[in-house]
Coordinates of C-alpha atoms and ligand atoms in Angstrom, one line a residue:
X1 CA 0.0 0.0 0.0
X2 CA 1.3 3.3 -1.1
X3 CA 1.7 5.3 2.1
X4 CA 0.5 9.3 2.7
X5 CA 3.0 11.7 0.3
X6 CA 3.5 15.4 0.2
X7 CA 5.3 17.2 -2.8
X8 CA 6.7 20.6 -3.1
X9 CA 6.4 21.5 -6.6
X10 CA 8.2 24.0 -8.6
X11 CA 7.5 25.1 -12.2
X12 CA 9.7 27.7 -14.3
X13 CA 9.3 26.6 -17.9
X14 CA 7.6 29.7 -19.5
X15 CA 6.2 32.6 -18.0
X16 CA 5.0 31.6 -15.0
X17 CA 6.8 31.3 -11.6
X18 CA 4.9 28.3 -9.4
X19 CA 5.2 26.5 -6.4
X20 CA 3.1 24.4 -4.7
X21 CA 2.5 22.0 -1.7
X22 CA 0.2 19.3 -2.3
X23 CA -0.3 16.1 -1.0
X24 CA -1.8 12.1 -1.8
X25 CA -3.8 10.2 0.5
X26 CA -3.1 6.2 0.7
X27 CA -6.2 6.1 -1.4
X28 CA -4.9 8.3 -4.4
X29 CA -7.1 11.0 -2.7
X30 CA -5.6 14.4 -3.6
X31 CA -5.2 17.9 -1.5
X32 CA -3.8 20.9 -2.4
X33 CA -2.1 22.3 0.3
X34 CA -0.7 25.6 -0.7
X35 CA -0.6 26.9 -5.1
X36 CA 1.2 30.4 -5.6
X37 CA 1.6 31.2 -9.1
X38 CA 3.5 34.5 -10.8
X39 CA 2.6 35.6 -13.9
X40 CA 4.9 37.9 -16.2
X41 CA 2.7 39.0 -18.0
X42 CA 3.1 42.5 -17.7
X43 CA 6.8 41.9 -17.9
X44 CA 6.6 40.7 -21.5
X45 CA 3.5 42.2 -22.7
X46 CA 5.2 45.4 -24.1
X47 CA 7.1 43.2 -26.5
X48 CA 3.9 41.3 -27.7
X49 CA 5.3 37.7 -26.7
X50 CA 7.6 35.8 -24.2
X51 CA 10.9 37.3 -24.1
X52 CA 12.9 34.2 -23.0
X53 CA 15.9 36.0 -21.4
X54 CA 13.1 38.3 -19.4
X55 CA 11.4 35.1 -18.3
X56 CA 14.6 33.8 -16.7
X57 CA 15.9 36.4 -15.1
X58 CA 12.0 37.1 -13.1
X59 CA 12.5 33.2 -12.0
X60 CA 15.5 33.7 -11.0
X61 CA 14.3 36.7 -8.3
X62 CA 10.8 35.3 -7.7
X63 CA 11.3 32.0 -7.0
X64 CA 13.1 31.5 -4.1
X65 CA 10.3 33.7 -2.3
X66 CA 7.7 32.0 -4.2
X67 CA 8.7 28.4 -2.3
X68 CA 8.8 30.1 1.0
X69 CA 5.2 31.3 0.2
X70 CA 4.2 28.1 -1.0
X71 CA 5.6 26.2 2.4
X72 CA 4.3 28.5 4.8
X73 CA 0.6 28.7 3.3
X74 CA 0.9 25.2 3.5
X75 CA 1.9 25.5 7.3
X76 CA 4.7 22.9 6.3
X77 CA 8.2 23.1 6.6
X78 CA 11.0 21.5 4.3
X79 CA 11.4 18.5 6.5
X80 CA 7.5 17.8 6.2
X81 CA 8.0 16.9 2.6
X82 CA 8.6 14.1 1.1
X83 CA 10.1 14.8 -2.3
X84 CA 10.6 17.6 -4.9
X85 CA 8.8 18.0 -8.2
X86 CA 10.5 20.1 -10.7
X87 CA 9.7 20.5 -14.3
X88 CA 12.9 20.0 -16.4
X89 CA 11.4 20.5 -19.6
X90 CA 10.2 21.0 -22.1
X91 CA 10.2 24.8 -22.7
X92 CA 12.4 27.7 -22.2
X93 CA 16.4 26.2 -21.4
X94 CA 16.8 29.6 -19.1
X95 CA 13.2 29.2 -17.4
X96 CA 14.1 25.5 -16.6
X97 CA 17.6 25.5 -15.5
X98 CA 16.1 28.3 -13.0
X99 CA 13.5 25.5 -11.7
X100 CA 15.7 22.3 -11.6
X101 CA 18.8 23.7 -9.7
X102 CA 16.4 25.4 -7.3
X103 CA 15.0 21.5 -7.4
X104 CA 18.4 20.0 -6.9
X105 CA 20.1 22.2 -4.2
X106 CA 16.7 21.6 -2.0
X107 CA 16.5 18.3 -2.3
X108 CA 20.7 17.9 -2.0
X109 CA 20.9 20.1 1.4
X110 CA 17.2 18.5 2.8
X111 CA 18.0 14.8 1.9
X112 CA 14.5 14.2 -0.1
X113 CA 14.3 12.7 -3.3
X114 CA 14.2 15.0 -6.6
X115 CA 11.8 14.3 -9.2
X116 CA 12.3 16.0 -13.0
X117 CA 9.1 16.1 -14.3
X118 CA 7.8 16.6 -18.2
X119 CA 5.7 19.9 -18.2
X120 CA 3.1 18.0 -20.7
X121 CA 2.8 14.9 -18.3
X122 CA 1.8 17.6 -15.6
X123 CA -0.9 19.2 -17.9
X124 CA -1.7 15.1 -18.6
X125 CA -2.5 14.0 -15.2
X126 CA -4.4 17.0 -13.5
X127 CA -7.6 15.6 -14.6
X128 CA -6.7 12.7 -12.1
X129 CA -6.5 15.3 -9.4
X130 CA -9.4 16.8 -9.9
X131 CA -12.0 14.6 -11.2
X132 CA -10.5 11.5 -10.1
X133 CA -10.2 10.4 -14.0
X134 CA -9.5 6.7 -14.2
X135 CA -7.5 5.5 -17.3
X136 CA -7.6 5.7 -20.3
X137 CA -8.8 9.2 -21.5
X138 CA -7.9 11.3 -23.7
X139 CA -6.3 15.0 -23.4
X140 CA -6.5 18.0 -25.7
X141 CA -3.7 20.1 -24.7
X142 CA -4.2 23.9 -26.2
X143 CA -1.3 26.2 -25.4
X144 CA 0.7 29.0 -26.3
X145 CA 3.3 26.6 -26.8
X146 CA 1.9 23.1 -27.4
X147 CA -1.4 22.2 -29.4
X148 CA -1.6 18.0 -28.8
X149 CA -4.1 15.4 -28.5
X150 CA -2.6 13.3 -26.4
X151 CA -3.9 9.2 -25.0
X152 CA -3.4 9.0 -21.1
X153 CA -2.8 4.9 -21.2
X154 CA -1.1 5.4 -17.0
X155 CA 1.4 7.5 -15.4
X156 CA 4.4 7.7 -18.4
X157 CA 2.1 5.9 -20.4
X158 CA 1.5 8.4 -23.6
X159 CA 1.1 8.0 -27.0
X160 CA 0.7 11.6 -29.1
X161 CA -2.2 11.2 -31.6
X162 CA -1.7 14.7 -32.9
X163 CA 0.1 17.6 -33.0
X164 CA 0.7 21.0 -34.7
X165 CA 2.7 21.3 -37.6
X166 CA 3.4 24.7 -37.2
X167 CA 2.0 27.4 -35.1
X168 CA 0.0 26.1 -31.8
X169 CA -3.5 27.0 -31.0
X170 CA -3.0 29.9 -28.5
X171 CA 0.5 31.6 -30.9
X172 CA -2.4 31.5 -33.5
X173 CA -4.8 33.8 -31.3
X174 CA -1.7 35.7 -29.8
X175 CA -0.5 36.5 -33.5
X176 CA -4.1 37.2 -34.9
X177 CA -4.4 39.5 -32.2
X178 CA -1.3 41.5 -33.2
X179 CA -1.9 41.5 -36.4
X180 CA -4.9 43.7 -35.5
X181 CA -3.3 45.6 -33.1
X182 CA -5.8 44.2 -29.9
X183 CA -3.5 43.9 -26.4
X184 CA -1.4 40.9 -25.7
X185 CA -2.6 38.0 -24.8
X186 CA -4.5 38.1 -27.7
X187 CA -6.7 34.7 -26.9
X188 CA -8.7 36.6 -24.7
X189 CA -9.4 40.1 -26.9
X190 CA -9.7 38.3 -30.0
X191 CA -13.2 36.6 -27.7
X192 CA -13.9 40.1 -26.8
X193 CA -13.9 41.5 -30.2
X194 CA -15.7 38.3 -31.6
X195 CA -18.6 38.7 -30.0
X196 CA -20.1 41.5 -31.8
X197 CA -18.9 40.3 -34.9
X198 CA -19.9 38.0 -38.2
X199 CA -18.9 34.8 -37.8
X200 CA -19.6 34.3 -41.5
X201 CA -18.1 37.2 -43.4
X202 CA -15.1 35.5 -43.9
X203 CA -14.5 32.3 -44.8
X204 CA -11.0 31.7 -43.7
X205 CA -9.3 28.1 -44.3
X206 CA -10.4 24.8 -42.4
X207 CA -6.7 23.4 -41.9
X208 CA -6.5 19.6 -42.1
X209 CA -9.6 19.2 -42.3
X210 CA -10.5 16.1 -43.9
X211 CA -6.8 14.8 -42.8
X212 CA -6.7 10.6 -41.3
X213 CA -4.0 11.9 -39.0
X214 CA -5.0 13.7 -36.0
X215 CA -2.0 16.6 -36.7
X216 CA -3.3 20.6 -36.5
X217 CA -1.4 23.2 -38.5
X218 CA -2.4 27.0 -37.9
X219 CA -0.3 29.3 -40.0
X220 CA -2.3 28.9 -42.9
X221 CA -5.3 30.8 -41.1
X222 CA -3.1 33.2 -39.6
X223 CA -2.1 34.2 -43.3
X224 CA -5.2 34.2 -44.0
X225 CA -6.0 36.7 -41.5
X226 CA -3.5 39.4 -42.5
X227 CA -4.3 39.3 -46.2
X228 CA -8.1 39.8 -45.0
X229 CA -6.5 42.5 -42.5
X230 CA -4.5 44.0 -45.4
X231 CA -7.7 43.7 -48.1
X232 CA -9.9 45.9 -46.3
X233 CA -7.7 48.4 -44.4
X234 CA -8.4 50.4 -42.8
X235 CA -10.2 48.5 -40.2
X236 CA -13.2 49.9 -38.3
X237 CA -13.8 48.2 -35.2
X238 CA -17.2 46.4 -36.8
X239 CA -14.0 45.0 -39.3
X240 CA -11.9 43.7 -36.7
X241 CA -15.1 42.0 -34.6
X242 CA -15.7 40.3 -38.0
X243 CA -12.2 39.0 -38.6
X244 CA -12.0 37.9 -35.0
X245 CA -15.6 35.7 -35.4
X246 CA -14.5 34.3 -38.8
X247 CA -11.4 33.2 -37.1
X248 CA -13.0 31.7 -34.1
X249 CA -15.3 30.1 -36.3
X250 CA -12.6 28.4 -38.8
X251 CA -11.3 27.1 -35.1
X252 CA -14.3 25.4 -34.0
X253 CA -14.5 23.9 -37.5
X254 CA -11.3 22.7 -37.6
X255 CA -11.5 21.2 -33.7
X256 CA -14.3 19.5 -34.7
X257 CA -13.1 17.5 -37.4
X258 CA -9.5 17.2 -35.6
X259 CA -10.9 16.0 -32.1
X260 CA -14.1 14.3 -33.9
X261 CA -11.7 11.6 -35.4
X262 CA -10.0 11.4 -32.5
X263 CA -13.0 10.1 -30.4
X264 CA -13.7 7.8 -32.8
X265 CA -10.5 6.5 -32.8
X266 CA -10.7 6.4 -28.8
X267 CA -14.2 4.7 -29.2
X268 CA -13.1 1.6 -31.8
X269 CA -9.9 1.3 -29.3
X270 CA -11.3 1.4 -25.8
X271 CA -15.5 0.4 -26.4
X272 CA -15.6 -0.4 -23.0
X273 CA -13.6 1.9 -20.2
X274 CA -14.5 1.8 -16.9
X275 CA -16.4 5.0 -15.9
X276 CA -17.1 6.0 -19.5
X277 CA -14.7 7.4 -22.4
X278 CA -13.4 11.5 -21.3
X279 CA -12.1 13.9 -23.4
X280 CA -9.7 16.6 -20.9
X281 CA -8.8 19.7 -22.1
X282 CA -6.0 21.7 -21.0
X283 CA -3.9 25.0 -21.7
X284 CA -4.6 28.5 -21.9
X285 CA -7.0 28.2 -25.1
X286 CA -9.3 26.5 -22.8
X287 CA -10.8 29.4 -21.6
X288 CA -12.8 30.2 -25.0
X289 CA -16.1 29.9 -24.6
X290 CA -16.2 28.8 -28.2
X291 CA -13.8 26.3 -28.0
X292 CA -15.5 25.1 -25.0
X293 CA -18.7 24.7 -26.6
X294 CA -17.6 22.8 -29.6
X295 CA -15.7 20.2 -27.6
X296 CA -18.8 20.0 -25.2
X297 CA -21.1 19.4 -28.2
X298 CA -18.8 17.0 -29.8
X299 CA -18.5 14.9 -26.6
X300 CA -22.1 15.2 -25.8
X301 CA -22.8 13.6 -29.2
X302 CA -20.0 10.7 -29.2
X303 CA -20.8 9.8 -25.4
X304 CA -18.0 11.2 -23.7
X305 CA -17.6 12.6 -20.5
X306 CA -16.0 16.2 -21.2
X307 CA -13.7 17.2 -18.5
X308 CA -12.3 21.1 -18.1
X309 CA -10.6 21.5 -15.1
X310 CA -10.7 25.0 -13.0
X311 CA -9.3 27.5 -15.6
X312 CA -6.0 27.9 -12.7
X313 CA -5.3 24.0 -12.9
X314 CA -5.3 24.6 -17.0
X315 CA -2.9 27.1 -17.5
X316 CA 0.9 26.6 -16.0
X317 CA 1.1 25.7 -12.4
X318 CA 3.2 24.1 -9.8
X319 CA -0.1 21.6 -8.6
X320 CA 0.2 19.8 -11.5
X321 CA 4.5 19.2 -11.4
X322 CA 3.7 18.1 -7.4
X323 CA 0.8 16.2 -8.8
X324 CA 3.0 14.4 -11.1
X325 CA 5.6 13.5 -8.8
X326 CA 3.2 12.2 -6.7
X327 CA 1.7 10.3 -9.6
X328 CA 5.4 9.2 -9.9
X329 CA 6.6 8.4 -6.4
X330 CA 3.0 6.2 -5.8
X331 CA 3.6 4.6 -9.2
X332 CA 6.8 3.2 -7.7
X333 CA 8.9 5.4 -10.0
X334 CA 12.3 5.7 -9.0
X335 CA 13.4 9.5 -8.5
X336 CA 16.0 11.0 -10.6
X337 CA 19.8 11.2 -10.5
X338 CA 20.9 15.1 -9.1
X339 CA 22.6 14.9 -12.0
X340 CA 19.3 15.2 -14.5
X341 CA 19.8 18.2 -16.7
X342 CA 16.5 20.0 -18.3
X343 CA 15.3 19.5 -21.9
X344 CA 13.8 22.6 -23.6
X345 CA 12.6 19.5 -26.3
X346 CA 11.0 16.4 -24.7
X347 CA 8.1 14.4 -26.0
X348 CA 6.0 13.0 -23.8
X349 CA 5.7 10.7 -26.3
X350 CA 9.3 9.4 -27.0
X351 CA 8.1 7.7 -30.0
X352 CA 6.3 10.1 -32.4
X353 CA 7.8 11.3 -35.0
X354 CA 9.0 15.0 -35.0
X355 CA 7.3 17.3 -36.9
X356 CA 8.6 20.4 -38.8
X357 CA 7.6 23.5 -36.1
X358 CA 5.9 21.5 -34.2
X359 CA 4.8 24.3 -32.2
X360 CA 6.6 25.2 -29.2
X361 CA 7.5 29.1 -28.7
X362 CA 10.6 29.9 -28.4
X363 CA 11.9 26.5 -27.4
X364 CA 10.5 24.3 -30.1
X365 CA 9.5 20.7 -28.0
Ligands
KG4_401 O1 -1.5 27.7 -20.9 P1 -1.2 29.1 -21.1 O2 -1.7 30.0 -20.0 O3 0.3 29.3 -21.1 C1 1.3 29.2 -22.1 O4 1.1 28.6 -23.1 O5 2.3 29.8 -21.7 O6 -1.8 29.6 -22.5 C2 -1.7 30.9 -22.9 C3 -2.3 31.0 -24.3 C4 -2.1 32.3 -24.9 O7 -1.7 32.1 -26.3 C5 -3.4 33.0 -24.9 O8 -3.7 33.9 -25.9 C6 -4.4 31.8 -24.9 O9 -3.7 30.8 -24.1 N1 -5.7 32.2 -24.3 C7 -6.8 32.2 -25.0 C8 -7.8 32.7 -24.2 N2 -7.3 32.9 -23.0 C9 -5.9 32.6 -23.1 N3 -7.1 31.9 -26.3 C10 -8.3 32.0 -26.8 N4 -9.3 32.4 -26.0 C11 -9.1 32.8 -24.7 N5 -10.2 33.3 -24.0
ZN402 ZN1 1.7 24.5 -20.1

């Protein structure tokens, strides 16, 4: 019987600073004991995107604080714990070595075991923390950096059914966005603007649609997008609501067929899974009400069981790397050597084949 754990997690790999104190019961029972997340936004804002040297340096002078934080809103101290959960990749190489040697020194001067955990199998297994999900389920990761559908088989169990071929799902709002000069992040303002707009006034390419293999590519639409920009400029505010609906709309079409294929596929390969077939999604484009609602229809009609967790457990946390290693250490995974260096490229998936852009900012993974 796996005993009672506790995890201090740490996550550094984009532009969040994160730690977090959370623990597992003997009966897989989850509680989160302490989650305090920094955002850079404003830091970066100015310059439309991530600036990876920026991000490093603000981990380097938030983090240490940002554990302290974590331990004491936890009412735990360093010898309470029982291991450390650090992502080592993949993402920004600056953002990460921040995280893991913060990772190694605390668990080299406390004497606890260090675990290096994959960002994407963090996003992967918070659906088990806060539904309970058994496996096998499915996972629509949707990102500024990653766009992937992703089969949850068990902890380090993943196959990638799909990925993006180019830009991910969230660059693709974040670049339409600049491209019409609304603030950064753009996933948000282009919903804002697409609400009083046409959905239908421009019919801007379906990507892949129609495609047997479960990839996504964006740049096409985002090309699309500044030639309808540049065809009509200048743009009145009535344009710009227009371009963002069309946009949103070629989205949703292009989910649907994606993610519709890949709950068939689910369906044929797993008829019968215990507790019913579930389609997670994660990442910052989760928060579209749009993308929401087509995924929602889409499971409602194929029988799944849609899962979305709290908008804070989607987007970059430390829960989730502390969830992980717990998901790790209960598992009966061994921890890792102090001498595990990060990986701004690692597939959760060791065995799909890499994909030109493959959609990773900065770091390409
Ligand atoms: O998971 P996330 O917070 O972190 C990173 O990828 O770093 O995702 C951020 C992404 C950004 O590209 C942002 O524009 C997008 O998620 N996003 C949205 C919305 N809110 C955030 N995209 C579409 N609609 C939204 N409401
Ligand atoms: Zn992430």
């Amino acid at each position: 019987m796996v005993p009672f754990l506790r995890i201090l997690g740490i996550e550094t790999s984009c532009d969040e600073t994160a730690a977090a104190v959370v623990e597992r019961d003997a009966d897989g029972a989850p509680t989160v004991r302490s989650d305090v997340v920094l955002s850079q936004l404003e830091e970066h804002s100015a310059f439309g995107g991530v600036v990876p040297e920026i991000a490093a340096r603000a981990h380097v002078e938030a983090l240490d604080t940002l554990i302290d934080e974590a331990l004491k809103r936890a009412n735990v101290s360093l010898s309470d714990i029982d291991a450390i959960a650090a992502t080592s990749g993949p993402g920004l190489i600056g953002g990460l070595l921040v995280g893991l040697m913060t990772g190694k020194a605390i668990a080299k001067a406390s004497g606890k075991p260090l675990y290096a955990i994959n960002h994407l199998e963090g996003h992967a297994l918070t659906a088990r923390l806060t539904d309970r999900l058994s496996f096998p389920y499915l996972m629509l990761l949707v990102s500024g950096g990653h766009t992937q559908l992703i089969l949850v088989r068990g902890v380090g169990n993943y196959e990638r059914w799909g990925t993006t071929i180019d830009d991910a799902l969230g660059e693709a709002f974040d670049k339409t966005a600049k491209l019409l000069s609304l603030p950064y992040p753009g996933g948000p303002a282009v919903e804002r603007a697409a609400k009083d707009g046409n959905p239908d006034r421009f019919l801007f390419p379906r990507p892949l649609v129609g495609e047997a293999k479960l990839n996504f590519s964006f740049s096409g639409l985002k090309t699309a997008v500044r030639q309808a920009a540049t065809d009509i400029a200048p743009l009145t505010d009535q344009d710009v609501a227009d371009i963002c609906a069309s946009f949103q709309k070629a989205v949703s079409r292009t989910l649907k067929d994606r993610i519709g294929r890949g709950l068939e596929r689910f369906k044929a390969q797993f008829p019968d899974v215990e507790g019913g077939a579930a389609l997670v999604v994660a990442g910052g484009v989760a928060a579209n009400l749009e993308v929401r609602g087509t995924l929602q229809t889409l499971c409602d009609k194929n029988g799944f069981r849609f899962v979305a967790p709290p908008l804070r457990l989607c987007t970059d946390n430390a829960v989730m790397i502390a969830w992980a290693g717990l998901e790790r250490m209960a598992s009966g995974v061994e921890p890792d050597d102090l001498d595990v260096q990060p990986r701004s490229r690692w597939p959760l998936d060791s065995s799909a084949e890499t994909l030109l852009g493959f959609g990773k900012r900065g770091a390409k993974a």
